[in-house]
Amino acid sequence: MGARDANTVELVLPSKPEYLLVARLATSGVGLRAGLSVDDIDDLKVAVAEACTNVISHAFDDNVPPERRMINLRMSTGKGEMTVEVEDEGVGFDPEALQRAQRNGLEGEGGLGFGLMRELTDSLTVESAPGSGTRVIMVKRAAR
Amino acid sequence: MGARDANTVELVLPSKPEYLLVARLATSGVGLRAGLSVDDIDDLKVAVAEACTNVISHAFDDNVPPERRMINLRMSTGKGEMTVEVEDEGVGFDPEALQRAQRNGLEGEGGLGFGLMRELTDSLTVESAPGSGTRVIMVKRAAR
Amino acid sequence: MRITAERTDEDTALCHVTGELDAYTAPDLRDALDEQLDQGVRWIVADLTELTYLDSTGLGILIETAKKCRQAGGDVAVACDRKNLLRIFQISGTHEILNVVKDVGAARERLQELAQERSEGAGGEEAP
Amino acid sequence: MRITAERTDEDTALCHVTGELDAYTAPDLRDALDEQLDQGVRWIVADLTELTYLDSTGLGILIETAKKCRQAGGDVAVACDRKNLLRIFQISGTHEILNVVKDVGAARERLQELAQERSEGAGGEEAP
Ligand SMILES: Nc1ncnc2c1ncn2[C@@H]1O[C@H](COP(=O)(O)OP(=O)(O)O)[C@@H](O)[C@H]1O
Ligand SMILES: Nc1ncnc2c1ncn2[C@@H]1O[C@H](COP(=O)(O)OP(=O)(O)O)[C@@H](O)[C@H]1O
């Protein structure tokens, strides 16, 4: 992940559905301090939960022991915006293949997650490759 | 801190008052999943905030750069209880000297913090020494 | 999240879902809806007016349930009036296919309309 | 946290504090109370009935303010009816010295009693 600064919150969660609530609550708390509106925070909570739900559903093979299945979140604030990184050290995937598939109209079969993340944030970056984990970076700007 | 397990949440917060809210929200989220009652969670939120407020007020000399002033929280759940560790790498203090001072009736001058932490949790452990940081470990058990 | 389901008719159910619907609570909703389907329900009003959180996992269950209902000749209508949730239905493009309307009354009406249309179209479907 | 302060008398103020009072919001409360003291207020009703969170930082400000009021011949009374906050007053042993009572009416009465006691005791304090 990027360099830590004096306005960065780091959160490591077990990759289990019961901890999605904690990810959302942390997003709320940091978002309030970042000066985001309640509506913006609602949007960002869903986007963060989508990224975390993907880690829970897709990132880890059955042979990874539970105590090594983690979701790493990093939330930072600055100049009227909040950035959230959601990272895992799981199986990874090819984001371009996913984009191609969606362009070819296959998105009907699953795949609401990234669509929502894109629509609910001001910027979405997906860094992933098979075998080397995934990092999703989302930016939400305070409406002025 | 202790060994990570599959039910441990780690949270690293900047040592600033604006992030106390995030510590309390994370405590709520994990507490709900640990099966604590709303009253127990209210109590634990205050205890966690007291420990964090102490880090903010006492742990760091002015010469420590802001990006190195962190509050490390670790929340874990198991068998109807929740454990929260609040740790800093700050100046530390002598917990026994503090206890002696309180026994000698000097607690009037400041010092509500540890009193509240003790009363609001089922177990409080303070590990600290001048020069080697502080770790406060609190356990809250679900009322049955 | 809390779910209560009541049969309002032989093949119709009204399900109230309150609180937060995410991947943690979703299995309970799926079970509750499947139970209704197993009992012959094919028209479902999902009352989400007291739901405070919804994401793609919840949408997935609603879409899946709607498909099953349609296969049985029925459908799903969703009652929802909360701005943040309506936004999720809108941007996911599920607002129409899930028949999202603002309250339970409108959802019932929507299902009656659909039943009417189908019985006219196919000649023989029963109204809910 | 939100604070509104109204002067109800030459030397009396009613302060409503809503939301969460912690080390982040505490400086605002300290400033608001100090402003009242600077303007000659010495009797303060702190309405915390809509406060949802309180810890030792908030207690510290209330205790400090009560001291200053007493030095000026007045006092502080706190209106609070929320279980989780009452617990904090109780276990910190500040319930009595902060004159914690259940609502604003009772807090006003408490200050009037105190003013009465003092004017009887010292012969000359004005009632709020
Ligand atoms: N963290 C991740 N690790 C591995 N694969 C992922 C991860 N996130 C997303 N994917 C892949 O991207 C696909 C699309 O994700 P998404 O749009 O959220 O839809 P869905 O999760 O419903 O399939 C997933 O099906 C999965 O193959
Ligand atoms: N994390 C910490 N780092 C350094 N000193 C600490 C820390 N926590 C507590 N202390 C010391 O213990 C004392 C008592 O703490 P507490 O009971 O919370 O009361 P207060 O913070 O009001 O003084 C503090 O005054 C401080 O000297």
Coordinates of N, CA and C and ligand atoms in Angstrom, one line a residue, chain A residues 50-60 86-95 98 102 107 109-118 126-129 133-136, chain C residues 56-57, ligand 1:
Chain A
E50 N -18.7 -3.6 -1.2 CA -18.6 -4.5 -2.4 C -17.2 -5.0 -2.6
A51 N -16.2 -4.1 -2.4 CA -14.8 -4.6 -2.5 C -14.5 -5.6 -1.5
C52 N -15.0 -5.5 -0.3 CA -14.7 -6.4 0.8 C -15.5 -7.7 0.5
T53 N -16.7 -7.6 0.0 CA -17.5 -8.8 -0.3 C -16.7 -9.7 -1.4
N54 N -16.1 -9.0 -2.3 CA -15.4 -9.7 -3.4 C -14.2 -10.4 -2.8
V55 N -13.5 -9.8 -1.8 CA -12.4 -10.5 -1.2 C -12.9 -11.8 -0.5
I56 N -14.0 -11.6 0.2 CA -14.6 -12.8 1.0 C -15.1 -13.9 0.0
S57 N -15.6 -13.5 -1.2 CA -16.2 -14.5 -2.1 C -15.2 -15.1 -3.0
H58 N -14.1 -14.3 -3.4 CA -13.3 -14.7 -4.5 C -11.8 -14.8 -4.2
A59 N -11.3 -14.2 -3.2 CA -9.9 -14.1 -3.1 C -9.1 -15.3 -2.6
F60 N -9.8 -16.1 -1.8 CA -9.0 -17.2 -1.1 C -9.4 -18.6 -1.5
V86 N -8.7 -1.2 -0.7 CA -9.1 -2.6 -0.2 C -8.2 -3.6 -0.8
E87 N -7.4 -4.2 0.0 CA -6.4 -5.1 -0.6 C -6.4 -6.5 0.0
D88 N -6.1 -7.5 -0.8 CA -6.0 -8.8 -0.3 C -4.8 -9.5 -0.9
E89 N -4.3 -10.5 -0.3 CA -3.2 -11.3 -0.8 C -3.7 -12.6 -1.3
G90 N -4.8 -12.5 -2.0 CA -5.4 -13.8 -2.5 C -5.1 -14.1 -4.0
V91 N -6.0 -14.8 -4.6 CA -5.7 -15.4 -5.9 C -5.5 -14.4 -7.1
G92 N -6.1 -13.2 -6.9 CA -6.0 -12.2 -8.0 C -6.8 -12.6 -9.2
F93 N -6.9 -11.7 -10.2 CA -7.6 -12.0 -11.4 C -7.2 -11.0 -12.4
D94 N -7.6 -11.2 -13.7 CA -7.2 -10.3 -14.7 C -8.3 -9.2 -15.0
P95 N -8.1 -8.0 -14.5 CA -9.2 -7.0 -14.6 C -9.5 -6.7 -16.1
L98 N -11.9 -9.2 -17.4 CA -13.3 -8.8 -16.9 C -13.9 -7.7 -17.7
Q102 N -17.3 -7.8 -19.9 CA -18.4 -6.9 -19.7 C -18.8 -6.2 -20.9
E107 N -22.2 -9.2 -18.7 CA -22.3 -8.8 -17.3 C -23.5 -9.3 -16.6
E109 N -24.3 -12.2 -16.1 CA -24.0 -13.3 -15.1 C -23.1 -12.7 -14.0
G110 N -23.6 -12.4 -12.9 CA -22.8 -11.8 -11.8 C -22.2 -10.5 -12.3
G111 N -21.4 -9.9 -11.4 CA -20.7 -8.7 -11.8 C -21.3 -7.4 -11.5
L112 N -22.3 -7.3 -10.6 CA -22.9 -6.1 -10.2 C -21.8 -5.3 -9.3
G113 N -20.9 -6.0 -8.7 CA -20.0 -5.4 -7.7 C -19.2 -4.2 -8.2
F114 N -18.4 -4.5 -9.3 CA -17.6 -3.4 -9.8 C -18.4 -2.3 -10.4
G115 N -19.6 -2.6 -11.0 CA -20.4 -1.6 -11.5 C -20.9 -0.6 -10.5
L116 N -21.3 -1.2 -9.3 CA -21.7 -0.3 -8.2 C -20.5 0.5 -7.7
M117 N -19.4 -0.1 -7.5 CA -18.2 0.6 -7.1 C -17.9 1.8 -8.0
R118 N -18.0 1.6 -9.3 CA -17.7 2.6 -10.2 C -18.7 3.8 -10.1
V126 N -8.5 -0.6 -10.2 CA -8.3 -2.0 -9.8 C -7.0 -2.5 -10.2
E127 N -6.2 -3.0 -9.3 CA -4.9 -3.5 -9.5 C -4.9 -5.0 -9.1
S128 N -4.8 -5.9 -10.1 CA -4.9 -7.3 -9.8 C -4.2 -8.1 -10.9
A129 N -3.7 -9.3 -10.5 CA -3.2 -10.2 -11.5 C -3.3 -11.6 -10.9
G133 N -2.7 -11.3 -5.8 CA -3.6 -10.4 -5.0 C -4.3 -9.3 -5.7
T134 N -5.1 -8.6 -5.0 CA -5.9 -7.6 -5.6 C -5.9 -6.3 -4.7
R135 N -5.8 -5.1 -5.4 CA -6.0 -3.9 -4.7 C -7.0 -3.0 -5.4
V136 N -8.0 -2.6 -4.7 CA -9.0 -1.7 -5.3 C -8.9 -0.4 -4.6
Chain C
S56 N -25.0 -5.3 -3.5 CA -25.2 -6.3 -4.6 C -25.6 -7.7 -4.1
T57 N -25.2 -8.0 -2.9 CA -25.6 -9.4 -2.4 C -27.1 -9.4 -2.2
Ligands
LIG1 N1 -10.6 -9.6 -4.6 C1 -10.7 -10.5 -5.6 N2 -10.0 -11.6 -5.7 C2 -10.2 -12.4 -6.8 N3 -11.1 -12.2 -7.8 C3 -11.9 -11.1 -7.7 C4 -11.7 -10.2 -6.6 N4 -12.6 -9.2 -6.8 C5 -13.3 -9.5 -8.0 N5 -12.8 -10.6 -8.5 C6 -13.3 -11.2 -9.8 O1 -14.0 -10.2 -10.5 C7 -15.3 -10.7 -10.8 C8 -16.3 -9.6 -10.9 O2 -16.6 -9.1 -9.6 P1 -17.9 -8.3 -9.3 O3 -18.1 -7.3 -10.3 O4 -17.9 -7.8 -7.9 O5 -19.1 -9.4 -9.4 P2 -19.3 -10.7 -8.6 O6 -18.6 -10.7 -7.4 O7 -20.8 -10.7 -8.4 O8 -18.9 -11.8 -9.6 C9 -15.6 -11.8 -9.8 O9 -16.5 -12.7 -10.2 C10 -14.2 -12.4 -9.6 O10 -13.9 -13.3 -10.6

